[in-house]
Coordinates of C-alpha atoms in Angstrom, one line a residue:
Chain A
X14 CA -6.7 -8.4 -31.7
X15 CA -4.9 -9.8 -28.7
X16 CA -3.1 -6.5 -28.2
X17 CA -6.4 -4.7 -28.2
X18 CA -7.7 -7.1 -25.6
X19 CA -4.6 -6.6 -23.5
X20 CA -5.0 -2.8 -23.7
X21 CA -8.7 -3.0 -22.7
X22 CA -7.8 -5.2 -19.8
X23 CA -5.1 -2.9 -18.6
X24 CA -7.4 0.1 -18.7
X25 CA -10.0 -1.9 -16.8
X26 CA -7.5 -3.0 -14.2
X27 CA -6.2 0.5 -13.8
X28 CA -9.7 1.7 -13.1
X29 CA -10.3 -1.3 -10.8
X30 CA -7.2 -0.7 -8.9
X31 CA -8.0 3.0 -8.4
X32 CA -11.5 2.0 -7.2
X33 CA -10.1 -0.5 -4.8
X34 CA -7.8 2.2 -3.3
X35 CA -10.7 4.6 -3.0
X36 CA -12.9 1.9 -1.5
X37 CA -10.3 1.1 1.1
X38 CA -9.5 4.8 1.9
X39 CA -13.1 5.7 2.3
X40 CA -13.9 2.8 4.6
X41 CA -15.2 4.1 7.9
X42 CA -16.6 0.9 9.5
X43 CA -14.8 -2.0 11.1
X44 CA -16.7 -4.4 8.9
X45 CA -15.7 -2.5 5.8
X46 CA -12.1 -2.3 6.8
X47 CA -11.9 -6.1 7.5
X48 CA -13.5 -6.9 4.1
X49 CA -11.2 -4.5 2.2
X50 CA -8.1 -5.6 4.0
X51 CA -8.8 -9.3 3.7
X52 CA -9.7 -9.1 0.0
X53 CA -6.7 -6.9 -0.7
X54 CA -4.3 -9.3 0.9
X55 CA -5.8 -12.3 -0.9
X56 CA -5.6 -10.5 -4.2
X57 CA -2.0 -9.4 -3.7
X58 CA -1.0 -12.9 -2.8
X59 CA -2.7 -14.4 -5.8
X60 CA -1.4 -11.8 -8.2
X61 CA 2.2 -12.2 -6.9
X62 CA 1.8 -15.9 -7.2
X63 CA 1.1 -15.5 -10.9
X64 CA 4.2 -13.4 -11.3
X65 CA 6.3 -15.9 -9.3
X66 CA 5.3 -18.8 -11.3
X67 CA 5.6 -17.1 -14.7
X68 CA 8.6 -14.8 -14.4
X69 CA 12.2 -15.6 -14.9
X70 CA 13.2 -12.1 -14.1
X71 CA 15.0 -12.0 -10.7
X72 CA 13.7 -8.6 -9.8
X73 CA 10.1 -9.5 -10.5
X74 CA 10.4 -12.8 -8.6
X75 CA 12.0 -11.1 -5.6
X76 CA 9.3 -8.5 -5.5
X77 CA 6.6 -11.1 -5.9
X78 CA 8.0 -13.3 -3.1
X79 CA 8.1 -10.2 -0.8
X80 CA 4.5 -9.4 -1.7
X81 CA 3.4 -12.9 -0.8
X82 CA 5.4 -12.8 2.5
X83 CA 4.2 -9.3 3.6
X84 CA 0.6 -9.9 2.7
X85 CA 0.5 -13.3 4.3
X86 CA 1.8 -11.6 7.5
X87 CA -0.9 -8.9 7.1
X88 CA -3.5 -11.6 6.7
X89 CA -2.4 -13.4 9.8
X90 CA -2.4 -10.2 11.8
X91 CA -5.9 -9.5 10.7
X92 CA -7.0 -13.0 11.5
X93 CA -5.4 -12.7 15.0
X94 CA -7.1 -9.4 15.5
X95 CA -10.4 -11.0 14.7
X96 CA -9.9 -13.6 17.5
X97 CA -9.7 -10.8 20.1
X98 CA -12.4 -9.5 22.3
X99 CA -11.8 -6.1 20.9
X100 CA -13.3 -7.1 17.6
X101 CA -16.3 -8.9 19.0
X102 CA -19.2 -8.2 16.7
X103 CA -17.1 -7.3 13.7
X104 CA -18.3 -9.2 10.6
X105 CA -16.0 -11.9 9.2
X106 CA -14.7 -11.2 5.7
X107 CA -16.2 -12.8 2.7
X108 CA -14.9 -16.2 1.7
X109 CA -14.0 -15.2 -1.8
X110 CA -12.6 -12.2 -3.7
X111 CA -14.9 -9.6 -5.1
X112 CA -15.7 -9.5 -8.8
X113 CA -13.4 -6.7 -9.5
X114 CA -10.3 -8.5 -8.2
X115 CA -11.5 -11.8 -9.8
X116 CA -11.5 -10.0 -13.1
X117 CA -8.1 -8.5 -12.5
X118 CA -6.7 -11.9 -11.8
X119 CA -8.2 -13.3 -14.9
X120 CA -6.7 -10.5 -16.9
X121 CA -3.3 -11.3 -15.4
X122 CA -3.8 -15.0 -16.2
X123 CA -4.7 -14.1 -19.8
X124 CA -2.1 -11.5 -20.3
X125 CA 0.4 -11.8 -23.2
X126 CA 4.0 -12.6 -22.9
X127 CA 6.6 -10.0 -22.5
X128 CA 10.2 -11.1 -23.2
X129 CA 11.7 -7.8 -22.0
X130 CA 10.6 -8.5 -18.4
X131 CA 11.3 -12.2 -18.5
X132 CA 7.7 -13.1 -18.0
X133 CA 6.7 -16.1 -19.9
X134 CA 4.1 -18.8 -20.3
X135 CA 3.6 -21.1 -17.4
X136 CA 4.6 -24.2 -19.3
X137 CA 8.0 -22.6 -20.1
X138 CA 8.8 -22.0 -16.4
X139 CA 11.7 -23.7 -14.9
X140 CA 10.5 -27.1 -13.5
X141 CA 12.8 -26.6 -10.5
X142 CA 10.9 -23.6 -9.3
X143 CA 8.4 -24.4 -6.6
X144 CA 5.1 -22.6 -6.4
X145 CA 4.9 -20.1 -3.5
X146 CA 3.7 -21.9 -0.3
X147 CA 1.1 -19.4 0.5
X148 CA -0.6 -20.1 -2.9
X149 CA -0.9 -23.8 -2.1
X150 CA -3.2 -23.6 0.9
X151 CA -4.2 -21.4 3.7
X152 CA -2.8 -23.0 6.8
X153 CA -5.5 -24.2 9.2
X154 CA -5.3 -22.3 12.4
X155 CA -6.2 -23.6 15.8
X156 CA -10.0 -23.5 15.9
X157 CA -11.0 -19.9 16.0
X158 CA -13.8 -17.6 15.0
X159 CA -11.7 -16.1 12.1
X160 CA -10.7 -19.4 10.6
X161 CA -14.2 -20.3 9.7
X162 CA -14.3 -18.1 6.5
X163 CA -11.6 -16.3 4.7
X164 CA -11.0 -15.3 1.1
X165 CA -9.3 -18.2 -0.5
X166 CA -5.9 -17.5 -1.9
X167 CA -5.7 -18.9 -5.3
X168 CA -2.9 -18.7 -7.8
X169 CA -4.7 -19.2 -11.1
X170 CA -2.9 -21.3 -13.6
X171 CA -2.1 -19.1 -16.5
X172 CA -2.0 -20.0 -20.1
X173 CA -1.8 -16.4 -21.2
X174 CA 1.1 -14.1 -21.6
X175 CA 2.2 -11.2 -19.4
X176 CA 0.9 -7.7 -20.5
X177 CA 3.2 -5.9 -22.9
Chain B
X19 CA -12.1 -9.2 47.1
X20 CA -11.1 -6.0 45.2
X21 CA -8.3 -3.5 45.5
X22 CA -8.3 0.0 44.2
X23 CA -4.9 1.7 44.8
X24 CA -6.3 5.1 43.8
X25 CA -8.4 5.0 47.0
X26 CA -5.5 4.3 49.3
X27 CA -2.9 6.5 50.9
X28 CA 0.8 5.7 50.7
X29 CA 4.0 6.8 52.4
X30 CA 5.3 10.3 51.4
X31 CA 8.2 10.0 49.0
X32 CA 10.7 11.8 51.3
X33 CA 10.1 9.1 53.9
X34 CA 10.7 6.2 51.6
X35 CA 14.5 6.0 51.6
X36 CA 16.2 3.3 53.7
X37 CA 19.7 3.0 55.0
X38 CA 22.1 0.3 53.9
X39 CA 21.5 -2.0 56.8
X40 CA 17.7 -1.8 56.3
X41 CA 18.2 -2.8 52.7
X42 CA 20.6 -5.6 53.4
X43 CA 17.8 -7.9 54.5
X44 CA 18.4 -11.4 56.0
X45 CA 17.9 -13.9 53.2
X46 CA 15.5 -16.7 53.4
X47 CA 16.6 -20.3 54.2
X48 CA 16.9 -22.0 50.8
X49 CA 16.1 -25.4 52.4
X50 CA 13.1 -24.1 54.4
X51 CA 11.5 -21.5 52.3
X52 CA 8.1 -22.2 50.8
X53 CA 8.4 -22.6 47.0
X54 CA 5.9 -19.9 46.3
X55 CA 7.6 -17.5 48.7
X56 CA 10.8 -18.0 46.6
X57 CA 8.6 -17.6 43.5
X58 CA 7.2 -14.3 44.7
X59 CA 10.7 -13.0 45.6
X60 CA 12.1 -13.9 42.1
X61 CA 9.0 -12.5 40.5
X62 CA 8.8 -9.2 42.3
X63 CA 12.5 -8.6 41.7
X64 CA 11.7 -8.8 38.0
X65 CA 8.8 -6.4 38.4
X66 CA 11.1 -3.9 40.1
X67 CA 13.8 -4.3 37.4
X68 CA 11.2 -3.5 34.8
X69 CA 10.0 -0.5 36.7
X70 CA 13.6 0.8 36.8
X71 CA 14.3 0.1 33.1
X72 CA 11.0 1.6 32.0
X73 CA 11.7 4.8 34.1
X74 CA 15.2 5.1 32.6
X75 CA 13.7 4.7 29.1
X76 CA 11.1 7.4 29.8
X77 CA 13.8 9.8 31.1
X78 CA 15.8 9.3 27.9
X79 CA 12.7 10.3 25.8
X80 CA 11.7 13.5 27.6
X81 CA 13.2 17.0 27.8
X82 CA 10.9 18.0 30.7
X83 CA 13.1 18.6 33.7
X84 CA 10.2 18.3 36.1
X85 CA 9.4 14.9 34.8
X86 CA 13.0 13.8 34.9
X87 CA 13.2 15.0 38.5
X88 CA 10.2 13.0 39.5
X89 CA 11.4 9.9 37.7
X90 CA 14.8 10.2 39.3
X91 CA 13.3 10.4 42.8
X92 CA 10.9 7.5 42.4
X93 CA 13.5 5.4 40.5
X94 CA 16.0 5.7 43.3
X95 CA 13.3 4.3 45.6
X96 CA 12.5 1.5 43.1
X97 CA 16.2 0.7 43.1
X98 CA 16.1 0.3 46.9
X99 CA 13.0 -1.9 46.6
X100 CA 14.7 -4.1 44.1
X101 CA 17.7 -4.6 46.4
X102 CA 15.5 -5.3 49.4
X103 CA 13.6 -8.0 47.4
X104 CA 16.5 -9.6 45.5
X105 CA 18.7 -9.7 48.6
X106 CA 16.2 -12.1 50.2
X107 CA 17.8 -14.7 47.9
X108 CA 20.6 -16.4 49.9
X109 CA 24.2 -16.8 48.6
X110 CA 24.1 -20.5 49.2
X111 CA 21.3 -21.0 46.7
X112 CA 23.2 -22.0 43.6
X113 CA 22.6 -20.6 40.2
X114 CA 21.0 -23.9 39.0
X115 CA 18.8 -24.1 42.1
X116 CA 17.7 -20.5 41.6
X117 CA 17.1 -21.3 38.0
X118 CA 14.6 -24.0 38.9
X119 CA 12.9 -21.3 41.0
X120 CA 12.8 -19.0 37.9
X121 CA 11.2 -21.7 35.8
X122 CA 8.7 -22.5 38.4
X123 CA 7.8 -18.8 38.4
X124 CA 7.5 -18.9 34.6
X125 CA 5.2 -21.9 34.7
X126 CA 2.9 -21.1 37.5
X127 CA 2.7 -17.4 36.7
X128 CA 2.0 -17.9 33.0
X129 CA -0.6 -20.6 33.9
X130 CA -2.4 -18.3 36.3
X131 CA -2.4 -15.5 33.7
X132 CA -3.7 -17.8 31.0
X133 CA -6.5 -19.0 33.2
X134 CA -7.5 -15.5 34.2
X135 CA -7.1 -13.9 30.8
X136 CA -10.4 -12.7 29.4
X137 CA -9.2 -12.4 25.8
X138 CA -9.2 -15.7 23.8
X139 CA -6.4 -14.7 21.5
X140 CA -4.2 -13.6 24.5
X141 CA -5.0 -16.9 26.2
X142 CA -3.5 -18.7 23.3
X143 CA -0.4 -16.4 23.5
X144 CA 0.1 -17.4 27.1
X145 CA -0.6 -21.1 26.6
X146 CA 1.8 -21.2 23.7
X147 CA 4.8 -20.0 25.6
X148 CA 3.7 -21.8 28.8
X149 CA 4.6 -25.1 27.3
X150 CA 8.0 -23.8 26.4
X151 CA 8.9 -22.7 29.9
X152 CA 7.4 -25.9 31.2
X153 CA 10.0 -27.8 29.1
X154 CA 12.8 -25.5 30.2
X155 CA 12.1 -26.6 33.8
X156 CA 12.5 -30.2 32.8
X157 CA 15.8 -29.6 31.0
X158 CA 17.3 -27.6 33.9
X159 CA 16.1 -30.2 36.4
X160 CA 18.1 -32.8 34.5
X161 CA 21.1 -30.5 34.4
X162 CA 20.8 -29.9 38.2
X163 CA 21.4 -33.6 38.8
X164 CA 24.4 -33.6 36.4
X165 CA 25.9 -30.6 38.2
X166 CA 26.0 -32.6 41.5
X167 CA 23.7 -30.2 43.3
X168 CA 23.0 -32.7 46.1
X169 CA 19.2 -32.1 46.0
X170 CA 16.6 -32.7 43.4
X171 CA 14.6 -30.1 41.5
X172 CA 11.4 -31.3 43.3
X173 CA 13.0 -30.1 46.5
X174 CA 12.9 -26.6 45.0
X175 CA 9.5 -26.8 43.5
X176 CA 8.0 -28.6 46.5
X177 CA 6.2 -31.0 44.2
X178 CA 3.8 -28.2 43.5
X179 CA 4.8 -28.1 39.8
X180 CA 5.3 -31.3 37.8
X181 CA 8.5 -31.7 35.9
X182 CA 8.3 -33.5 32.5
X183 CA 8.7 -32.5 28.9
X184 CA 6.6 -29.7 27.4
X185 CA 7.0 -28.7 23.8
X186 CA 10.6 -29.8 23.4
X187 CA 13.1 -26.9 23.6
X188 CA 14.8 -27.8 20.3
X189 CA 11.6 -26.8 18.5
X190 CA 11.4 -23.4 20.2
X191 CA 14.0 -21.9 17.8
X192 CA 12.2 -20.1 15.1
X193 CA 12.5 -17.2 12.7
X194 CA 12.2 -13.9 14.6
X195 CA 9.2 -12.9 12.3
X196 CA 7.2 -15.7 13.9
X197 CA 7.7 -14.3 17.4
X198 CA 5.5 -11.2 16.9
X199 CA 1.9 -11.2 18.0
X200 CA -1.1 -8.9 17.8
X201 CA -1.2 -6.0 20.2
X202 CA -4.0 -5.0 22.5
X203 CA -5.3 -1.4 22.9
X204 CA -5.8 0.2 26.2
X205 CA -9.1 1.7 25.1
X206 CA -10.7 -1.6 24.1
X207 CA -8.9 -4.2 26.2
X208 CA -10.0 -5.4 29.7
X209 CA -7.8 -3.9 32.4
X210 CA -7.0 -7.5 33.5
X211 CA -5.5 -8.1 30.0
X212 CA -3.4 -4.9 30.3
X213 CA -2.1 -5.8 33.7
X214 CA -1.4 -9.4 32.6
X215 CA 0.6 -8.2 29.7
X216 CA 2.8 -5.8 31.7
X217 CA 3.3 -8.5 34.3
X218 CA 4.5 -11.2 31.9
X219 CA 6.8 -8.9 30.0
X220 CA 8.6 -8.0 33.2
X221 CA 8.8 -11.6 34.4
X222 CA 10.1 -12.9 31.1
X223 CA 12.5 -10.0 30.7
X224 CA 14.0 -10.8 34.1
X225 CA 14.4 -14.4 33.1
X226 CA 16.1 -13.4 29.9
X227 CA 18.5 -11.0 31.8
X228 CA 19.2 -13.7 34.4
X229 CA 20.3 -16.3 31.8
X230 CA 22.2 -13.6 29.9
X231 CA 24.3 -12.8 32.9
X232 CA 24.3 -16.0 34.9
X233 CA 24.5 -18.5 32.1
X234 CA 28.3 -18.3 31.9
X235 CA 28.8 -19.0 35.6
X236 CA 29.0 -22.9 35.3
X237 CA 32.2 -24.5 34.3
X238 CA 30.6 -27.6 32.6
X239 CA 30.5 -26.9 28.9
X240 CA 27.1 -28.6 28.6
X241 CA 25.6 -26.4 31.4
X242 CA 26.9 -23.3 29.7
X243 CA 25.5 -24.5 26.4
X244 CA 22.1 -25.2 27.9
X245 CA 21.9 -21.8 29.5
X246 CA 22.8 -20.0 26.2
X247 CA 20.3 -22.1 24.2
X248 CA 17.4 -21.4 26.6
X249 CA 18.5 -17.7 27.0
X250 CA 17.8 -17.4 23.3
X251 CA 14.3 -18.7 23.8
X252 CA 13.8 -16.2 26.5
X253 CA 14.7 -13.5 24.0
X254 CA 11.9 -15.0 21.8
X255 CA 9.5 -14.9 24.8
X256 CA 10.2 -11.2 25.5
X257 CA 9.6 -10.4 21.9
X258 CA 6.5 -12.5 21.9
X259 CA 5.0 -10.9 25.0
X260 CA 6.1 -7.3 24.4
X261 CA 4.4 -7.4 21.0
X262 CA 1.0 -7.7 22.7
X263 CA 1.5 -4.4 24.6
X264 CA -0.4 -1.4 23.4
X265 CA 2.3 0.4 21.3
X266 CA 0.3 3.7 21.1
X267 CA 0.5 4.7 24.7
X268 CA 2.0 8.0 25.8
X269 CA 5.0 7.7 28.1
X270 CA 3.0 9.0 31.0
X271 CA 0.1 6.6 30.5
X272 CA 2.7 3.8 30.3
X273 CA 4.2 5.0 33.6
X274 CA 0.8 5.2 35.3
X275 CA 0.0 1.6 34.2
X276 CA 3.4 0.4 35.4
X277 CA 2.8 1.9 38.9
X278 CA -0.7 0.6 39.0
X279 CA 0.6 -2.8 38.1
X280 CA 3.1 -2.7 40.9
X281 CA 0.4 -1.8 43.4
X282 CA -1.7 -4.7 42.2
X283 CA 1.2 -7.1 42.5
X284 CA 2.4 -6.1 45.9
X285 CA -1.1 -6.2 47.1
X286 CA -1.4 -9.7 45.6
X287 CA 1.8 -10.8 47.3
X288 CA 0.6 -9.4 50.6
X289 CA -2.7 -11.3 50.3
X290 CA -1.1 -14.6 49.6
X291 CA 2.3 -14.6 51.5
X292 CA 2.7 -17.1 54.3
X293 CA 6.0 -15.9 55.6
X294 CA 5.3 -13.0 58.0
X295 CA 8.7 -11.4 57.6
X296 CA 8.4 -11.4 53.8
X297 CA 4.8 -10.3 54.0
X298 CA 5.8 -7.2 55.9
X299 CA 8.2 -6.3 53.1
X300 CA 5.3 -6.6 50.5
X301 CA 3.2 -4.4 52.7
X302 CA 5.8 -1.8 53.1
X303 CA 6.5 -1.7 49.3
X304 CA 2.8 -1.5 48.6
X305 CA 2.5 1.6 50.7
X306 CA 5.5 3.1 48.7
X307 CA 4.0 2.1 45.3
X308 CA 0.7 3.8 46.2
X309 CA 2.6 7.1 46.5
X310 CA 4.5 6.4 43.2
X311 CA 1.2 5.9 41.5
X312 CA -0.2 9.1 42.9
X313 CA 2.8 11.0 41.6
X314 CA 2.5 9.5 38.2
X315 CA -1.2 10.3 38.0
X316 CA -0.6 13.9 39.1
X317 CA 2.0 14.3 36.4
X318 CA -0.4 13.1 33.8
X319 CA -3.2 15.4 35.0
X320 CA -0.8 18.4 35.0
X321 CA 1.1 17.8 31.8
X322 CA -1.4 15.9 29.5
X323 CA -4.6 17.2 31.1
X324 CA -5.7 13.6 31.3
X325 CA -7.1 12.0 34.4
X326 CA -5.9 8.4 34.7
X327 CA -9.2 7.5 36.4
X328 CA -10.7 7.9 32.9
X329 CA -9.0 4.7 31.8
X330 CA -8.3 2.9 35.1
X331 CA -11.1 0.7 36.4
X332 CA -13.4 2.4 38.9
X333 CA -13.8 -0.7 41.0
X334 CA -10.0 -1.5 41.1
X335 CA -8.5 -5.0 40.5
X336 CA -10.8 -7.9 41.3
X337 CA -8.4 -10.7 42.2
X338 CA -4.9 -11.0 43.6
X339 CA -2.4 -12.7 41.3
X340 CA -1.8 -16.0 43.0
X341 CA 1.1 -18.5 42.8
X342 CA -0.6 -21.9 43.1
X343 CA -0.4 -25.4 41.6
X344 CA -1.6 -25.7 38.0
X345 CA -1.0 -29.3 37.3
X346 CA -4.4 -30.2 35.8
X347 CA -4.4 -27.1 33.7
X348 CA -0.9 -27.8 32.4
X349 CA -1.9 -31.3 31.4
X350 CA -4.9 -29.9 29.5
X351 CA -2.7 -27.3 27.7
X352 CA -0.3 -30.1 26.8
X353 CA -3.0 -32.2 25.3
X354 CA -4.5 -29.3 23.3
X355 CA -1.5 -27.3 22.1
X356 CA 1.8 -29.2 22.2
X357 CA 1.9 -29.3 18.4
X358 CA 1.2 -25.6 17.9
X359 CA 3.7 -23.5 15.8
X360 CA 3.5 -19.8 15.3
X361 CA 3.0 -18.5 11.7
X362 CA 3.3 -14.7 12.1
X363 CA 0.8 -13.7 14.7
X364 CA -1.2 -16.9 14.5
X365 CA -0.8 -20.4 16.0
X366 CA -1.3 -23.4 13.7
X367 CA -0.6 -27.1 14.0
X368 CA 3.0 -27.6 13.0
X369 CA 1.9 -30.0 10.3
X370 CA 0.1 -27.1 8.6
X371 CA 3.2 -25.1 8.0
X372 CA 4.2 -25.0 4.3
X373 CA 7.1 -27.3 3.6
X374 CA 9.4 -24.4 2.8
X375 CA 8.4 -22.3 5.8
X376 CA 11.1 -20.3 7.3
X377 CA 10.8 -22.2 10.6
X378 CA 12.5 -25.3 9.0
X379 CA 15.4 -23.2 7.6
X380 CA 16.0 -21.5 11.0
X381 CA 15.9 -24.9 12.7
X382 CA 18.6 -26.2 10.4
X383 CA 20.8 -23.2 11.0
X384 CA 20.8 -23.4 14.8
X385 CA 20.3 -27.0 15.5
X386 CA 23.1 -28.3 13.3
X387 CA 26.0 -29.7 15.3
X388 CA 24.3 -30.8 18.5
X389 CA 21.5 -29.4 20.6
X390 CA 22.3 -28.8 24.3
X391 CA 18.7 -29.3 25.5
X392 CA 18.7 -32.8 24.0
X393 CA 22.3 -33.6 25.1
X394 CA 21.4 -32.8 28.7
X395 CA 18.7 -35.5 28.7
X396 CA 21.0 -38.0 26.8
X397 CA 23.7 -37.5 29.4
X398 CA 21.3 -37.9 32.3
X399 CA 20.2 -41.2 30.8
X400 CA 23.8 -42.3 30.4
X401 CA 24.9 -41.3 33.9
X402 CA 21.7 -42.1 35.9
X403 CA 20.1 -44.8 33.8
X404 CA 17.1 -42.6 32.9
X405 CA 15.7 -39.1 32.8
X406 CA 14.8 -37.0 35.8
X407 CA 11.1 -36.3 36.0
X408 CA 8.8 -35.3 38.9
X409 CA 5.3 -36.6 38.0
X410 CA 2.5 -36.8 40.5
X411 CA -0.6 -37.0 38.4
X412 CA 0.0 -40.1 36.2
X413 CA 1.5 -40.7 32.8
X414 CA 2.4 -37.8 30.6
X415 CA -0.7 -36.7 28.8
X416 CA 1.1 -36.9 25.4
X417 CA 2.0 -40.5 24.7
X418 CA 5.0 -39.6 22.4
X419 CA 6.5 -37.5 25.3
X420 CA 6.5 -40.3 27.8
X421 CA 9.9 -41.5 28.8
X422 CA 9.4 -44.8 27.0
X423 CA 6.8 -43.5 24.5
X424 CA 7.1 -43.6 20.8
X425 CA 8.9 -40.3 20.3
X426 CA 8.8 -40.6 16.5
X427 CA 5.1 -40.0 16.7
X428 CA 5.5 -36.5 18.2
X429 CA 4.0 -34.1 15.6
X430 CA 7.0 -31.9 15.2
X431 CA 9.2 -34.9 14.5
X432 CA 6.7 -36.3 12.1
X433 CA 6.6 -32.9 10.2
X434 CA 10.4 -32.8 10.1
X435 CA 10.5 -36.4 8.8
X436 CA 8.0 -35.5 6.1
X437 CA 10.0 -32.5 5.2
X438 CA 13.3 -34.4 5.0
X439 CA 11.6 -37.0 2.8
X440 CA 10.4 -34.2 0.5
X441 CA 13.9 -32.7 0.3
X442 CA 15.5 -36.0 -0.6
X443 CA 12.8 -36.6 -3.2

């Protein structure tokens, strides 16, 4: 039964991921770009955070750390761009993820364990490993227009197991 | 007061070359020169150096012989202009005295740009680095005493720029990823923003190059150490500022903007110069630059089919760039931003950086084993019984940066203490 649920979630996520790419690619407005870019960064940071906390596989952890670093940089550049006159009038991004990404993160959190990739339950993680900094909090910037609202970066605690 | 160089007529290029004796100008008197005349000389030398480097880079990226020929002709004149300007600096002005002049340029130029900058993000970019150059002035002023210069830094600055700590230099050293900012675009940015950016890149680049080549002149190991430490910060500043430039410009657009910038700056110097002899030089060079701009515009029309008037302001530049005292503004920036730290392209209070942020790791790497910018103050206290400061407007606006303030309360130190406690735990 659990395997069936994992399978359904994976198919759903694959469709969701494709839709996200299509949505981003078809964006023609500044408002739409900002929304897609902000949500995309927030999702990638959160998803990588799950991997970083649950995996004992060095390759997975290295990739996850890089994802967090790169998407944090991307988010900061977008925030900086929104402080500039050039983007005056562009709508601020939503302050939370869209339903599709929320669901994808829930699926990741619920996913089953896979010993072949070293992904494991959160409570088996090494206690010496610290959570990634970017998952803990979004740094408060000097008071700016763009710091008012931003998709929160959350690293959902996972009691599930990584997809097989 | 506006100035549109596209509406002016310059000196034909073939009449711009000068002989050696014309270029070997009589230097100013280091004890008598107005601080802002010295500042303009240092500054415009940096502008000419950038013009030459930019022209060389363009020449290395084009196969068009016609363009190369035009670049070579104009560049030879720019080289002559650089000599005529830089040779105004006298041989009896020591490296450390000239360095005080360089830092006064950095402070009052950056402050003026920040005040005039129409873009709020770019204002933050200027204000952030302003406090770092402001601190460099204080460190070098203390070094100047230790080197036995025989005169105080305030004799160089004329009391027009206060000398006291800014954001302390030891905290300027950060991971290179955090020196990159968000770029402007020519199509959307105000022309003032474009001109400001080109100007500050040239000025900081000159300061970087100056410390790179002159920092090894002193014999005192501490002086050599301070120069190399601050030289590394100037590398950060060039990276910081060049990352706000529009990276999508064609080489010809970039050339036109550089020439336009030079016209605006020589006109600015001409408007504000009080030394008649130096003012005549600014006027002569302005007339030359107007022709350089015309040639660059003509190339763009012919080769790219693009009229520079389509992106240059029809009304010209509204205000001359002005070297003037910025004491109140500096104090306001100190109060508001002394605890800022960059996190990628953003500025956040240092206390908001994650505990394992790369900044702390980089600090550990370079600041282990003694920090010259701190040692110079410690040695000044030991030899003179206190620090050198030149303060005219009352106490330092940040209590923890006063000479007898509670230094442990400075936000960067508090964050470092918190981080050390976490590591021990």
